[in-house]
Amino acid sequence: MNGEKKEIILEAAVEVMAEEGYYNTKMSWIADRAEIAVGTIYNYFGSKEEVLEEIFAREFKKRLDFLAALEDDPELTARDRIKRFLEKHFSDIKNNPSLGKILVREKEFPRKKSEAIGGYLNQLPNKLAEVLSSAHQQGQLKIDNPDLTAAALFGAIQGVVERAVKLKEYSLLDEAAEELLFFLERK
Amino acid sequence: MNGEKKEIILEAAVEVMAEEGYYNTKMSWIADRAEIAVGTIYNYFGSKEEVLEEIFAREFKKRLDFLAALEDDPELTARDRIKRFLEKHFSDIKNNPSLGKILVREKEFPRKKSEAIGGYLNQLPNKLAEVLSSAHQQGQLKIDNPDLTAAALFGAIQGVVERAVKLKEYSLLDEAAEELLFFLERK
Amino acid sequence: MNGEKKEIILEAAVEVMAEEGYYNTKMSWIADRAEIAVGTIYNYFGSKEEVLEEIFAREFKKRLDFLAALEDDPELTARDRIKRFLEKHFSDIKNNPSLGKILVREKEFPRKKSEAIGGYLNQLPNKLAEVLSSAHQQGQLKIDNPDLTAAALFGAIQGVVERAVKLKEYSLLDEAAEELLFFLERK
Amino acid sequence: MNGEKKEIILEAAVEVMAEEGYYNTKMSWIADRAEIAVGTIYNYFGSKEEVLEEIFAREFKKRLDFLAALEDDPELTARDRIKRFLEKHFSDIKNNPSLGKILVREKEFPRKKSEAIGGYLNQLPNKLAEVLSSAHQQGQLKIDNPDLTAAALFGAIQGVVERAVKLKEYSLLDEAAEELLFFLERK
DNA sequence: GATGAATGAGGATTCATTCAT
DNA sequence: AATGAATGAATCCTCATTCAT
């Protein structure tokens, strides 16, 4: 019951921030959407920034965990891992496009402070780089610079989501995983 | 002499916004950086938002023009065009990383109003899609969905720039053009 | 308790604006006078202009209502009606000279927008003209141009209030009603 | 030639301030209307306020002088004097309604400083009161309180001008002198 | 825990005035 | 004398955060 209110607030925040952007979102709008009082938000979050951080923390953690789980499965090739990851990600976004909007858009944050979010935003490419790197070492993938490829891949993911969300053509997301895999398959 | 002051302001704005982000940038900081008075900015721009718009307008126009020029050269294959475009873009960013930072980061703007910026942000992927699409029709490229590929490519460009700028590893940008071409090369 | 704060703000605003004039009045002074924070004013009024509007709206409405009530009493002659109105008005001003000062002074407003205030400023002369006009038709008063006479009467009222308030000779207001009636009594 | 520029500026100022009001009038608009540069205004006036002051000073001086001249003519009764004064005033306003607008409207000024304007605004009623008072002493007029009557008369003048100017019914001004004399004529 | 009125620091913008040309 | 770009003090308004109820 208690934890539930926190969820309600986060959901409301995701919606409003997706529509308006972090800086244009007023705490009172989040409260309105969540059908609670502004003050109540501060019983669960220390600040507006923390709300955004929590959103990022959760979503990125989910994805990092998912990726970690895939790595633990020795049966899978690097290609499989990336494929599964992409499919999961795009399918999640399709289920909650608001979230997708925020995840690709909020690259600008309250200065300095929120190292937190910046951190998450780095971890995923890093993890992707790791996967690519180990695949490369095992001869599964021919890539020269895993960091670069991971950065490109991560950007491509964002680009596709952004496009799909902006045009509300969520069907783009269905083909997206397959499409992006071509990027890793080289002669 | 007159037009010069506008340039000075824009340069200062690019620097400060790159460091601090649009919303965190105070007009007075731009003025300080440009070594002028705040009021002077308003002799050249109607608002803070207009400053950002002008930056986007100029940079995107440059790139669109460059791409258009490449299209006019019948000697070039699609691959050449994209390659040249990427090389130019990454080299520009390397020369002015602050600009790169802004161009990839400012996806959130003063609400509704700035259709302007949103417009530019779409035009480039659209143009890329066009190039890919016509190449596809001429049998030069095997891609299924030019829109999707263009979105991925555009995102990948942003991702690479973002990574390079964030880690200040500008050497990443040297290999980037070559790397991203893999988006177009399939078995 | 809630509505009370709005009253406190209005009272403070009347005082400060009377002393300083609308344009010279800073929102922070109103807040200081009301012993609240600036932000609080904005919980009750949308803008500085709206504060002034509310003052005008209330005071003019009071007077229009009073005049309307007098018109509904068939026992009264036109002279009685005007007399009562003037007595009430002058007595009100005597009780709150600050208000008097504002009511006669604020003829210049934030451009265009405040049709509201302009409206009130017209309604009272119009109403006076009506009373005069109907009195004329009933042979109670000999006046040629009710509009003109009403404008003069309205101006005379303002002139007397202005003089009394400026010189702080509020006793002028005691004789004022009687004096102005001479204006309507013609051979 | 030199003095001429000052006149041009004053005319432009009267026009713009009549349309926009003192506080809403920008110095640059006056300059535009006068077809000169802003800086030039400051070669003739020390400040925006001084421009308004000069307007008031001139117009009120004109009227005070006119009234003084009428007083010097022993042939005239008080009624004649007032009548002539009113006719002149209303006719002047009819010729330059912009001026009329300013003269009745600008009761709020840059605080404290401009005692000047406040002074003029008092002098005219004072002078009127003098005329009435001496007429009273000579048994020409039956009025009890010359100050009060003068204030009412002055207010009535303003009221009529205001109405005429606001509705652009300048014909009201033709009858106005005759009408206002009723203030002096009692049973 | 929930509420929402009160708070006040913060910042974009305006515009009278200056002064180098 | 005329110019008009540059100046920066001044102020309205916003909104995240607090806290008494």
Short mmCIF file of C-alpha atoms (C1' of nucleotides) in Angstrom, two decimals, chain B residues 6 10 17 22 27 41-42 44-57 110 114 117, chain E residues 13:
data_model
loop_
_atom_site.label_atom_id
_atom_site.label_comp_id
_atom_site.label_asym_id
_atom_site.label_seq_id
_atom_site.Cartn_x
_atom_site.Cartn_y
_atom_site.Cartn_z
CA LYS B 6 25.89 38.40 -33.42
CA LEU B 10 26.36 32.78 -30.78
CA MET B 17 25.09 25.87 -23.39
CA TYR B 22 20.07 25.11 -22.32
CA MET B 27 21.59 34.79 -20.14
CA ILE B 41 22.04 40.04 -26.48
CA TYR B 42 18.51 41.32 -26.79
CA TYR B 44 20.27 40.67 -31.64
CA PHE B 45 17.91 38.00 -30.37
CA GLY B 46 14.38 38.22 -29.15
CA SER B 47 14.78 35.67 -26.41
CA LYS B 48 16.93 32.93 -24.99
CA GLU B 49 15.00 30.47 -27.08
CA GLU B 50 15.76 32.34 -30.26
CA VAL B 51 19.45 32.05 -29.55
CA LEU B 52 19.16 28.28 -29.43
CA GLU B 53 17.02 28.28 -32.53
CA GLU B 54 19.56 30.23 -34.49
CA ILE B 55 22.27 27.78 -33.53
CA PHE B 56 20.20 24.86 -34.70
CA ALA B 57 19.03 26.62 -37.81
CA PRO B 110 10.68 25.40 -24.49
CA SER B 114 9.93 25.97 -30.90
CA ILE B 117 14.11 23.30 -33.77
"C1'" DT E 13 13.40 40.60 -20.15
#
